[in-house]
């Protein structure tokens, strides 16, 4: 049966999966959501015998229903190949406190690779299916990791250009170096004098600017998005939760049907929303544990039912979670409002005009599966040290936020359900913060000296992504004010 996607702000705006992937954002500024979620039609015992690619197919065939099997297999096989440094693609490793689902074995060593290695294939296949002749311009705002993963995914993909905006002073040195050294004639990277929310707002404005879009079309271009507002990113992320569950069965840790919890370090709410979709599709997830850093707008929302972005934006050591406007929360709001686009649109209008909205008690009742917590900077650092001392295992700052929130949860509730922590980045991506947490006496060393220290204590080989940037030349130097993003885009496109 064909699955139809609808805008969260207008029940009449619908699209097939491939059209929704091409457009990224609905015309009315809403996000595309599936109008219902189909149930898995293969047993979890059977999935326990499959590899990552096969599990991904079992998921994607249910949510990208206008793709043929051949098209999906083409996309999956080209995405999840030797670009990943392990055949398992997303290994589940058992440590003393929980299972860590390592989502950082792709090209840019963060979990964004899980979706961004397949998105270019999904997007170019969608263009072909819909007879699109314009060149596709991927516009992306990044808090650090999406940018590099999208650049790596789209570099030199025929028929596409990619333009990435990042907060000039809001990403880690390694994240910045990774982006500004990006190869590929179709890649453009811009630092903006503003924070991530400024970058994301600027990009969303260009998407919904009808005049700009018409002007681009005259010149043979159309925009699409590599941010997690695109269902081409959300849907592949469902697969690794199913895969994690199937590995728990395969290793005899649980029986099919037993519950698991998931713990997700959260920023734009894309990763945890994918877990929620997996649950709606029948994956036996009990609690969805949402972990925030000091930018705890989501924690406050789950406590009070009031989403309030009017607060100080705090730069932390987990920069990919430094976000005050969690875009994908809109998809959850739409759902708990009973798939009511008008009600959701009203709340999102309040968010953009007043910076806050409050949900009804009835809607709040629908959030019982979620638990939220947050970790301060000191707690995050202490957690990295604790896990290292207990298990000799080095986790990154984002994963540490999740680990801390999970341990608080366990203490508070006594819940011993097997729990999977989404491990969203390699510690090598945030080497300085990680090494500072473990041994602050090394702080005077350079970033690359710290990389070598990290290898020495963890025994984990330096990932290729880090080796690559040790000596790579800087290719991108554009910096602009947040007001000038459109001008910069036109300049790159020569229109
Ligand atoms: C993007 C990112 C997150 C946040 O994920 P969302 O889907 O935006 O909630 C967490 N950790 C890392 C390392 C990331 O790159």
CSV table of C-alpha atoms and ligand atoms in Angstrom, one decimal:
chain,number,residue,atom,x,y,z
A,1,UNK,CA,0.0,0.0,0.0
A,2,UNK,CA,1.3,3.4,-0.9
A,3,UNK,CA,2.3,5.5,2.1
A,4,UNK,CA,1.4,9.2,1.7
A,5,UNK,CA,3.3,12.0,3.4
A,6,UNK,CA,1.4,15.0,4.7
A,7,UNK,CA,2.6,18.5,5.8
A,8,UNK,CA,2.4,19.0,9.6
A,9,UNK,CA,0.8,22.4,8.8
A,10,UNK,CA,-1.7,21.7,6.1
A,11,UNK,CA,-3.6,18.5,5.7
A,12,UNK,CA,-4.1,19.2,2.0
A,13,UNK,CA,-0.4,19.2,1.1
A,14,UNK,CA,0.6,15.7,0.4
A,15,UNK,CA,3.5,14.0,-1.3
A,16,UNK,CA,4.8,10.6,-2.2
A,17,UNK,CA,8.0,9.5,-0.4
A,18,UNK,CA,10.2,10.5,-3.3
A,19,UNK,CA,8.6,13.9,-3.8
A,20,UNK,CA,8.9,14.5,0.0
A,21,UNK,CA,12.6,13.7,-0.2
A,22,UNK,CA,13.1,16.0,-3.2
A,23,UNK,CA,11.3,18.9,-1.5
A,24,UNK,CA,12.8,18.5,1.9
A,25,UNK,CA,10.3,21.0,3.5
A,26,UNK,CA,6.6,21.3,2.6
A,27,UNK,CA,5.6,24.5,0.7
A,28,UNK,CA,3.8,25.9,3.7
A,29,UNK,CA,6.9,25.6,5.9
A,30,UNK,CA,5.6,22.4,7.5
A,31,UNK,CA,7.5,19.1,7.7
A,32,UNK,CA,6.4,15.9,5.9
A,33,UNK,CA,5.1,13.1,8.1
A,34,UNK,CA,3.8,9.7,7.2
A,35,UNK,CA,0.0,9.7,7.6
A,36,UNK,CA,0.2,6.3,9.4
A,37,UNK,CA,3.1,4.0,10.2
A,38,UNK,CA,3.0,0.4,8.8
A,39,UNK,CA,4.0,-2.5,11.1
A,40,UNK,CA,7.0,-4.6,10.5
A,41,UNK,CA,6.1,-7.7,8.4
A,42,UNK,CA,9.2,-9.8,9.1
A,43,UNK,CA,9.8,-11.3,12.6
A,44,UNK,CA,12.6,-9.9,14.8
A,45,UNK,CA,14.0,-13.4,15.0
A,46,UNK,CA,14.4,-13.4,11.3
A,47,UNK,CA,16.0,-10.0,11.4
A,48,UNK,CA,18.5,-11.3,14.0
A,49,UNK,CA,19.9,-13.4,11.1
A,50,UNK,CA,20.2,-10.5,8.7
A,51,UNK,CA,23.0,-8.1,8.1
A,52,UNK,CA,22.7,-4.3,8.4
A,53,UNK,CA,21.7,-3.8,4.7
A,54,UNK,CA,19.0,-6.4,4.9
A,55,UNK,CA,17.5,-4.9,8.0
A,56,UNK,CA,17.6,-1.5,6.4
A,57,UNK,CA,15.7,-2.8,3.4
A,58,UNK,CA,13.0,-4.3,5.7
A,59,UNK,CA,12.5,-0.9,7.2
A,60,UNK,CA,12.8,1.3,4.1
A,61,UNK,CA,10.4,-0.8,2.0
A,62,UNK,CA,7.7,0.1,4.5
A,63,UNK,CA,8.2,3.8,4.6
A,64,UNK,CA,9.5,4.6,1.1
A,65,UNK,CA,6.8,2.8,-0.7
A,66,UNK,CA,7.1,4.4,-4.2
A,67,UNK,CA,10.7,3.1,-4.6
A,68,UNK,CA,11.1,-0.3,-6.2
A,69,UNK,CA,13.0,-3.1,-4.5
A,70,UNK,CA,15.8,-2.6,-7.1
A,71,UNK,CA,16.0,1.1,-6.4
A,72,UNK,CA,16.1,0.6,-2.6
A,73,UNK,CA,18.7,-2.1,-2.8
A,74,UNK,CA,20.8,0.2,-5.1
A,75,UNK,CA,20.7,3.0,-2.6
A,76,UNK,CA,21.3,0.7,0.4
A,77,UNK,CA,24.2,-1.2,-1.1
A,78,UNK,CA,26.0,2.0,-2.2
A,79,UNK,CA,25.5,3.7,1.1
A,80,UNK,CA,26.4,0.9,3.6
A,81,UNK,CA,29.6,-0.4,2.1
A,82,UNK,CA,33.3,-0.1,2.7
A,83,UNK,CA,32.9,3.6,3.5
A,84,UNK,CA,32.2,2.2,7.0
A,85,UNK,CA,35.2,0.9,8.8
A,86,UNK,CA,33.3,-2.2,10.1
A,87,UNK,CA,31.1,-4.7,8.3
A,88,UNK,CA,28.6,-4.5,11.1
A,89,UNK,CA,28.0,-0.8,10.1
A,90,UNK,CA,26.6,0.0,13.5
A,91,UNK,CA,28.1,-2.3,16.2
A,92,UNK,CA,26.3,-2.8,19.5
A,93,UNK,CA,28.9,-3.1,22.3
A,94,UNK,CA,28.1,-4.2,25.8
A,95,UNK,CA,29.7,-2.2,28.7
A,96,UNK,CA,29.1,-2.5,32.4
A,97,UNK,CA,26.2,0.0,32.5
A,98,UNK,CA,24.5,-0.3,29.1
A,99,UNK,CA,24.7,-1.3,25.4
A,100,UNK,CA,26.4,1.4,23.3
A,101,UNK,CA,25.2,1.5,19.7
A,102,UNK,CA,28.2,2.9,17.8
A,103,UNK,CA,26.8,5.0,15.0
A,104,UNK,CA,30.1,6.7,14.2
A,105,UNK,CA,31.9,4.2,11.9
A,106,UNK,CA,31.2,6.1,8.7
A,107,UNK,CA,33.3,8.6,6.7
A,108,UNK,CA,32.9,11.5,9.0
A,109,UNK,CA,32.8,9.6,12.4
A,110,UNK,CA,29.5,10.9,13.6
A,111,UNK,CA,26.0,9.4,13.5
A,112,UNK,CA,24.9,11.7,10.7
A,113,UNK,CA,26.8,9.4,8.3
A,114,UNK,CA,24.1,6.7,8.9
A,115,UNK,CA,21.6,8.8,7.0
A,116,UNK,CA,23.8,11.1,4.9
A,117,UNK,CA,25.6,8.2,3.2
A,118,UNK,CA,22.2,7.1,1.7
A,119,UNK,CA,20.5,10.4,1.2
A,120,UNK,CA,22.4,11.4,-2.0
A,121,UNK,CA,21.3,8.0,-3.6
A,122,UNK,CA,17.7,8.5,-2.4
A,123,UNK,CA,17.6,12.0,-3.7
A,124,UNK,CA,19.1,11.4,-7.1
A,125,UNK,CA,16.8,8.3,-7.5
A,126,UNK,CA,13.9,10.5,-6.5
A,127,UNK,CA,14.9,13.1,-9.1
A,128,UNK,CA,15.0,10.4,-11.8
A,129,UNK,CA,11.6,9.0,-10.8
A,130,UNK,CA,10.0,12.4,-10.9
A,131,UNK,CA,11.7,13.5,-14.1
A,132,UNK,CA,13.4,16.5,-12.4
A,133,UNK,CA,15.8,18.2,-14.8
A,134,UNK,CA,16.9,21.1,-12.6
A,135,UNK,CA,20.2,20.8,-10.8
A,136,UNK,CA,19.5,20.2,-7.1
A,137,UNK,CA,21.1,22.6,-4.6
A,138,UNK,CA,21.4,21.1,-1.1
A,139,UNK,CA,21.2,23.9,1.4
A,140,UNK,CA,22.2,22.9,4.9
A,141,UNK,CA,22.6,24.5,8.3
A,142,UNK,CA,24.9,22.6,10.6
A,143,UNK,CA,25.8,22.6,14.3
A,144,UNK,CA,29.0,20.8,13.2
A,145,UNK,CA,28.4,17.2,12.2
A,146,UNK,CA,25.6,17.3,9.5
A,147,UNK,CA,27.7,19.7,7.4
A,148,UNK,CA,30.6,17.4,7.0
A,149,UNK,CA,28.6,14.3,6.6
A,150,UNK,CA,26.4,16.0,3.9
A,151,UNK,CA,29.5,17.4,2.1
A,152,UNK,CA,31.1,13.9,2.1
A,153,UNK,CA,27.9,12.4,0.9
A,154,UNK,CA,27.2,14.8,-1.9
A,155,UNK,CA,30.8,15.7,-3.0
A,156,UNK,CA,31.0,15.3,-6.8
A,157,UNK,CA,27.5,13.7,-7.1
A,158,UNK,CA,26.4,14.6,-10.6
A,159,UNK,CA,23.4,16.9,-10.8
A,160,UNK,CA,23.9,18.3,-7.3
A,161,UNK,CA,25.6,21.2,-5.6
A,162,UNK,CA,25.8,21.5,-1.8
A,163,UNK,CA,26.1,24.7,0.3
A,164,UNK,CA,26.7,24.4,4.0
A,165,UNK,CA,26.3,27.1,6.6
A,166,UNK,CA,27.9,26.7,10.1
A,167,UNK,CA,28.2,29.0,13.1
A,168,UNK,CA,31.7,30.5,12.7
A,169,UNK,CA,32.5,30.3,16.4
A,170,UNK,CA,30.2,27.4,17.4
A,171,UNK,CA,31.8,24.2,16.2
A,172,UNK,CA,34.8,22.2,17.5
A,173,UNK,CA,38.2,22.9,15.8
A,174,UNK,CA,38.2,19.4,14.3
A,175,UNK,CA,34.7,19.9,13.0
A,176,UNK,CA,35.7,23.1,11.3
A,177,UNK,CA,38.8,21.7,9.8
A,178,UNK,CA,36.8,18.7,8.5
A,179,UNK,CA,34.4,21.1,6.7
A,180,UNK,CA,36.8,23.7,5.3
A,181,UNK,CA,39.1,21.1,3.8
A,182,UNK,CA,36.2,19.4,1.9
A,183,UNK,CA,37.1,18.4,-1.7
A,184,UNK,CA,34.6,18.4,-4.6
A,185,UNK,CA,33.9,21.0,-7.2
A,186,UNK,CA,30.2,21.1,-6.2
A,187,UNK,CA,30.9,21.9,-2.5
A,188,UNK,CA,30.6,25.3,-0.7
A,189,UNK,CA,31.1,26.0,3.0
A,190,UNK,CA,30.3,29.2,4.7
A,191,UNK,CA,30.9,30.3,8.3
A,192,UNK,CA,28.2,32.7,9.6
A,193,UNK,CA,28.5,35.3,12.3
A,194,UNK,CA,25.7,33.8,14.4
A,195,UNK,CA,24.7,30.6,16.1
A,196,UNK,CA,23.2,27.4,14.8
A,197,UNK,CA,19.6,28.6,15.2
A,198,UNK,CA,20.4,31.7,13.0
A,199,UNK,CA,21.9,29.4,10.3
A,200,UNK,CA,18.8,27.1,10.4
A,201,UNK,CA,16.4,30.0,10.4
A,202,UNK,CA,18.2,31.5,7.4
A,203,UNK,CA,18.1,28.3,5.5
A,204,UNK,CA,14.4,27.7,6.2
A,205,UNK,CA,13.6,31.2,5.0
A,206,UNK,CA,15.3,30.5,1.7
A,207,UNK,CA,13.4,27.3,1.4
A,208,UNK,CA,10.0,28.9,1.8
A,209,UNK,CA,10.8,32.1,-0.2
A,210,UNK,CA,8.6,31.6,-3.3
A,211,UNK,CA,10.2,34.5,-5.2
A,212,UNK,CA,13.7,33.1,-4.7
A,213,UNK,CA,12.6,29.6,-5.6
A,214,UNK,CA,10.9,30.8,-8.8
A,215,UNK,CA,14.1,32.8,-9.7
A,216,UNK,CA,16.2,29.7,-9.2
A,217,UNK,CA,13.9,27.5,-11.3
A,218,UNK,CA,14.3,30.0,-14.2
A,219,UNK,CA,18.0,29.4,-13.9
A,220,UNK,CA,17.7,25.6,-13.7
A,221,UNK,CA,18.1,25.1,-10.0
A,222,UNK,CA,16.0,23.8,-7.2
A,223,UNK,CA,16.6,23.6,-3.5
A,224,UNK,CA,16.5,20.5,-1.3
A,225,UNK,CA,17.6,19.8,2.2
A,226,UNK,CA,20.0,17.5,3.9
A,227,UNK,CA,18.9,18.5,7.4
A,228,UNK,CA,16.9,16.1,9.4
A,229,UNK,CA,13.7,17.9,8.4
A,230,UNK,CA,14.1,15.7,5.3
A,231,UNK,CA,12.3,12.4,5.6
A,232,UNK,CA,15.2,10.9,3.5
A,233,UNK,CA,17.2,11.4,6.6
A,234,UNK,CA,14.8,10.3,9.3
A,235,UNK,CA,13.6,7.1,7.7
A,236,UNK,CA,17.1,5.5,7.3
A,237,UNK,CA,17.7,6.2,11.0
A,238,UNK,CA,14.8,3.9,12.0
A,239,UNK,CA,16.8,1.0,10.7
A,240,UNK,CA,19.6,1.1,13.3
A,241,UNK,CA,17.2,0.9,16.2
A,242,UNK,CA,15.7,-2.2,14.6
A,243,UNK,CA,19.2,-3.5,14.0
A,244,UNK,CA,20.2,-2.9,17.6
A,245,UNK,CA,17.2,-4.9,18.8
A,246,UNK,CA,17.9,-7.7,16.4
A,247,UNK,CA,21.5,-7.8,17.7
A,248,UNK,CA,20.3,-8.1,21.3
A,249,UNK,CA,18.3,-11.2,20.2
A,250,UNK,CA,21.2,-12.6,18.1
A,251,UNK,CA,23.5,-12.4,21.1
A,252,UNK,CA,21.0,-14.0,23.5
A,253,UNK,CA,20.7,-10.9,25.7
A,254,UNK,CA,16.9,-10.8,25.2
A,255,UNK,CA,14.1,-12.8,23.6
A,256,UNK,CA,12.0,-11.5,20.8
A,257,UNK,CA,9.2,-9.4,22.3
A,258,UNK,CA,11.2,-8.3,25.3
A,259,UNK,CA,11.4,-4.6,25.8
A,260,UNK,CA,14.4,-2.3,25.4
A,261,UNK,CA,14.9,1.3,26.3
A,262,UNK,CA,16.7,3.7,24.1
A,263,UNK,CA,18.7,6.7,25.3
A,264,UNK,CA,19.4,9.5,22.8
A,265,UNK,CA,21.6,12.6,23.1
A,266,UNK,CA,19.3,15.0,21.5
A,267,UNK,CA,19.5,18.3,19.6
A,268,UNK,CA,17.2,18.7,16.6
A,269,UNK,CA,15.1,15.7,17.8
A,270,UNK,CA,15.7,13.8,14.6
A,271,UNK,CA,17.5,10.8,16.1
A,272,UNK,CA,15.0,10.2,18.9
A,273,UNK,CA,12.0,10.8,16.6
A,274,UNK,CA,13.3,7.9,14.4
A,275,UNK,CA,13.3,5.7,17.5
A,276,UNK,CA,9.8,6.8,18.2
A,277,UNK,CA,8.8,5.9,14.7
A,278,UNK,CA,10.4,2.5,15.1
A,279,UNK,CA,8.3,2.0,18.2
A,280,UNK,CA,5.1,3.0,16.3
A,281,UNK,CA,6.1,0.4,13.7
A,282,UNK,CA,6.1,-2.3,16.3
A,283,UNK,CA,9.7,-2.3,17.7
A,284,UNK,CA,9.3,-3.2,21.5
A,285,UNK,CA,10.8,0.0,22.8
A,286,UNK,CA,9.7,0.8,26.3
A,287,UNK,CA,11.1,4.2,27.3
A,288,UNK,CA,12.5,6.8,24.9
A,289,UNK,CA,15.1,8.7,27.1
A,290,UNK,CA,15.8,12.2,25.7
A,291,UNK,CA,19.1,13.6,26.9
A,292,UNK,CA,20.0,17.3,26.7
A,293,UNK,CA,23.1,19.3,27.6
A,294,UNK,CA,22.9,22.8,29.3
A,295,UNK,CA,20.6,23.9,26.4
A,296,UNK,CA,17.8,22.0,28.1
A,297,UNK,CA,14.8,23.4,26.3
A,298,UNK,CA,13.6,19.8,25.6
A,299,UNK,CA,14.0,18.8,29.2
A,300,UNK,CA,11.9,21.7,30.3
A,301,UNK,CA,9.3,21.0,27.7
A,302,UNK,CA,8.9,17.4,28.8
A,303,UNK,CA,8.6,18.6,32.5
A,304,UNK,CA,6.2,21.4,32.0
A,305,UNK,CA,4.5,21.1,28.6
A,306,UNK,CA,5.8,24.5,27.7
A,307,UNK,CA,8.3,24.9,24.9
A,308,UNK,CA,10.2,28.1,25.5
A,309,UNK,CA,13.2,29.1,23.4
A,310,UNK,CA,13.5,32.5,25.1
A,311,UNK,CA,16.7,31.8,27.0
A,312,UNK,CA,20.4,32.2,26.7
A,313,UNK,CA,22.1,30.1,24.0
A,314,UNK,CA,25.0,28.2,25.7
A,315,UNK,CA,28.1,27.0,23.9
A,316,UNK,CA,29.0,23.6,25.4
A,317,UNK,CA,31.5,20.8,24.8
A,318,UNK,CA,28.7,18.9,23.0
A,319,UNK,CA,28.1,21.5,20.2
A,320,UNK,CA,26.0,19.3,18.0
A,321,UNK,CA,23.3,19.5,20.7
A,322,UNK,CA,23.6,23.3,21.1
A,323,UNK,CA,20.1,24.0,19.7
A,324,UNK,CA,17.1,25.9,21.1
A,325,UNK,CA,14.7,25.3,18.2
A,326,UNK,CA,14.4,21.5,17.8
A,327,UNK,CA,12.9,21.3,14.4
A,328,UNK,CA,11.7,17.7,14.5
A,329,UNK,CA,9.8,18.1,17.7
A,330,UNK,CA,7.1,19.6,15.4
A,331,UNK,CA,6.5,16.1,14.0
A,332,UNK,CA,5.9,14.8,17.6
A,333,UNK,CA,3.6,17.8,18.4
A,334,UNK,CA,1.6,17.1,15.2
A,335,UNK,CA,1.2,13.5,16.3
A,336,UNK,CA,0.2,14.1,19.9
A,337,UNK,CA,-2.3,16.7,18.6
A,338,UNK,CA,-4.0,13.8,16.9
A,339,UNK,CA,-2.5,14.5,13.5
A,340,UNK,CA,-4.1,17.9,13.6
A,341,UNK,CA,-2.3,20.2,11.2
A,342,UNK,CA,-4.3,23.3,12.1
A,343,UNK,CA,-3.6,22.8,15.8
A,344,UNK,CA,0.1,22.2,15.1
A,345,UNK,CA,0.3,25.2,12.8
A,346,UNK,CA,-1.1,27.4,15.5
A,347,UNK,CA,1.6,26.3,18.0
A,348,UNK,CA,4.4,26.7,15.5
A,349,UNK,CA,3.1,30.2,14.7
A,350,UNK,CA,3.3,31.0,18.4
A,351,UNK,CA,6.8,29.7,18.5
A,352,UNK,CA,7.9,31.9,15.7
A,353,UNK,CA,6.1,35.0,17.0
A,354,UNK,CA,6.6,34.7,20.8
A,355,UNK,CA,9.3,32.1,21.0
A,356,UNK,CA,7.1,29.7,23.0
A,357,UNK,CA,4.0,27.6,23.1
A,358,UNK,CA,2.2,25.3,25.6
A,359,UNK,CA,0.5,22.0,24.8
A,360,UNK,CA,-2.7,20.9,26.3
A,361,UNK,CA,-2.9,18.3,29.2
A,362,UNK,CA,-4.4,15.9,26.7
A,363,UNK,CA,-1.4,16.2,24.5
A,364,UNK,CA,1.0,15.9,27.4
A,365,UNK,CA,-0.7,12.6,28.3
A,366,UNK,CA,0.6,11.2,25.0
A,367,UNK,CA,4.2,11.8,26.1
A,368,UNK,CA,4.3,9.0,28.7
A,369,UNK,CA,6.8,7.0,26.7
A,370,UNK,CA,9.4,9.7,26.9
A,371,UNK,CA,11.7,10.5,29.9
A,372,UNK,CA,13.9,13.6,29.7
A,373,UNK,CA,17.0,14.6,31.6
A,374,UNK,CA,20.1,16.7,31.1
A,375,UNK,CA,23.7,16.8,32.0
A,376,UNK,CA,25.8,19.9,32.9
A,377,UNK,CA,29.3,20.4,31.6
A,378,UNK,CA,30.9,19.1,34.8
A,379,UNK,CA,28.6,16.0,34.8
A,380,UNK,CA,29.4,15.3,31.1
A,381,UNK,CA,33.2,15.4,31.8
A,382,UNK,CA,32.8,13.3,35.0
A,383,UNK,CA,30.9,10.7,33.0
A,384,UNK,CA,33.6,10.4,30.3
A,385,UNK,CA,36.1,9.7,33.1
A,386,UNK,CA,33.8,7.3,34.9
A,387,UNK,CA,33.1,5.2,31.8
A,388,UNK,CA,36.8,5.2,31.0
A,389,UNK,CA,37.8,4.1,34.5
A,390,UNK,CA,35.1,1.4,34.7
A,391,UNK,CA,35.5,-0.1,31.2
A,392,UNK,CA,38.6,1.4,29.5
A,393,UNK,CA,36.1,2.7,27.0
A,394,UNK,CA,36.3,6.2,25.7
A,395,UNK,CA,33.0,7.9,24.8
A,396,UNK,CA,32.6,11.3,23.2
A,397,UNK,CA,30.9,14.3,24.9
A,398,UNK,CA,27.5,13.8,23.3
A,399,UNK,CA,27.4,10.1,24.2
A,400,UNK,CA,28.5,11.1,27.7
A,401,UNK,CA,25.4,13.4,28.1
A,402,UNK,CA,23.2,10.4,27.3
A,403,UNK,CA,25.2,8.1,29.6
A,404,UNK,CA,24.8,10.5,32.5
A,405,UNK,CA,21.1,11.0,31.9
A,406,UNK,CA,20.6,7.2,31.7
A,407,UNK,CA,22.4,6.6,35.0
A,408,UNK,CA,20.2,9.2,36.6
A,409,UNK,CA,17.1,7.5,35.1
A,410,UNK,CA,18.2,4.1,36.4
A,411,UNK,CA,18.8,5.4,39.9
A,412,UNK,CA,15.5,7.3,40.1
A,413,UNK,CA,13.3,4.5,38.6
A,414,UNK,CA,15.1,1.3,39.4
A,415,UNK,CA,14.3,0.2,35.8
A,416,UNK,CA,16.6,-2.6,34.7
A,417,UNK,CA,15.2,-3.0,31.2
A,418,UNK,CA,18.2,-3.5,28.7
A,419,UNK,CA,19.0,-0.1,27.4
A,420,UNK,CA,20.7,1.0,24.3
A,421,UNK,CA,22.6,4.3,24.3
A,422,UNK,CA,23.0,5.9,20.9
A,423,UNK,CA,26.7,6.6,20.7
A,424,UNK,CA,26.6,9.5,18.2
A,425,UNK,CA,30.2,10.5,17.7
A,426,UNK,CA,33.7,9.1,17.8
A,427,UNK,CA,35.7,10.5,20.7
A,428,UNK,CA,38.3,11.6,18.1
A,429,UNK,CA,35.9,14.2,16.8
A,430,UNK,CA,36.0,16.0,20.2
A,431,UNK,CA,39.4,15.0,21.3
A,432,UNK,CA,40.3,18.1,23.4
A,433,UNK,CA,37.1,18.0,25.5
A,434,UNK,CA,37.4,14.2,25.9
A,435,UNK,CA,41.1,14.2,26.9
A,436,UNK,CA,40.5,17.2,29.2
A,437,UNK,CA,37.8,15.1,31.0
A,438,UNK,CA,40.2,12.2,31.4
A,439,UNK,CA,43.5,14.0,32.1
A,440,UNK,CA,43.4,17.8,32.2
A,441,UNK,CA,47.2,18.0,32.6
A,442,UNK,CA,47.5,17.5,28.8
A,443,UNK,CA,45.6,20.7,27.8
A,444,UNK,CA,48.7,22.6,26.5
A,445,UNK,CA,49.1,20.1,23.7
A,446,UNK,CA,48.0,20.6,20.1
A,447,UNK,CA,44.8,18.9,18.8
A,448,UNK,CA,46.8,16.4,16.9
A,449,UNK,CA,49.1,15.6,19.8
A,450,UNK,CA,45.9,14.9,21.8
A,451,UNK,CA,44.7,12.6,19.1
A,452,UNK,CA,47.9,10.6,19.6
A,453,UNK,CA,47.4,10.6,23.4
A,454,UNK,CA,43.9,9.3,22.9
A,455,UNK,CA,45.1,6.4,20.8
A,456,UNK,CA,47.6,5.6,23.5
A,457,UNK,CA,45.0,5.4,26.3
A,458,UNK,CA,42.1,3.9,24.3
A,459,UNK,CA,43.9,1.4,22.1
A,460,UNK,CA,41.5,2.5,19.3
A,461,UNK,CA,43.2,3.3,16.0
A,462,UNK,CA,43.0,6.9,14.8
A,463,UNK,CA,40.1,7.0,12.3
A,464,UNK,CA,40.9,7.7,8.6
A,465,UNK,CA,38.7,10.8,8.8
A,466,UNK,CA,41.2,12.4,11.3
A,467,UNK,CA,44.3,11.2,9.4
A,468,UNK,CA,42.8,12.9,6.3
A,469,UNK,CA,42.7,16.3,7.9
A,470,UNK,CA,46.1,16.4,9.5
A,471,UNK,CA,47.6,17.9,6.4
A,472,UNK,CA,44.7,18.7,4.1
A,473,UNK,CA,44.7,22.3,2.7
A,474,UNK,CA,41.9,24.7,3.5
A,475,UNK,CA,39.6,25.2,0.5
A,476,UNK,CA,36.7,27.2,1.9
A,477,UNK,CA,37.2,30.6,3.6
A,478,UNK,CA,33.8,32.4,3.1
A,479,UNK,CA,32.4,34.1,6.1
A,480,UNK,CA,29.2,36.1,6.1
A,481,UNK,CA,26.6,37.9,8.3
A,482,UNK,CA,23.4,36.0,8.9
A,483,UNK,CA,21.5,38.6,6.8
A,484,UNK,CA,23.6,37.9,3.8
A,485,UNK,CA,23.1,34.2,3.4
A,486,UNK,CA,20.9,34.6,0.3
A,487,UNK,CA,23.4,36.8,-1.4
A,488,UNK,CA,26.1,34.3,-0.8
A,489,UNK,CA,24.0,31.5,-2.3
A,490,UNK,CA,23.3,33.5,-5.4
A,491,UNK,CA,26.9,34.3,-5.8
A,492,UNK,CA,27.9,30.6,-5.6
A,493,UNK,CA,25.3,29.7,-8.2
A,494,UNK,CA,26.3,32.6,-10.5
A,495,UNK,CA,22.7,33.9,-10.7
B,1,LIG,C1,23.5,15.8,15.4
B,1,LIG,C2,24.0,15.2,16.6
B,1,LIG,C3,23.3,15.0,17.7
B,1,LIG,C4,21.8,15.4,17.8
B,1,LIG,O1,21.0,14.6,17.0
B,1,LIG,P1,19.5,15.1,16.6
B,1,LIG,O2,19.0,14.2,15.6
B,1,LIG,O3,19.7,16.5,16.0
B,1,LIG,O4,18.7,15.2,17.9
B,1,LIG,C5,23.9,14.3,18.8
B,1,LIG,N1,25.2,14.0,18.8
B,1,LIG,C6,25.9,14.2,17.7
B,1,LIG,C7,27.4,13.8,17.7
B,1,LIG,C8,25.4,14.8,16.6
B,1,LIG,O5,26.2,15.0,15.5
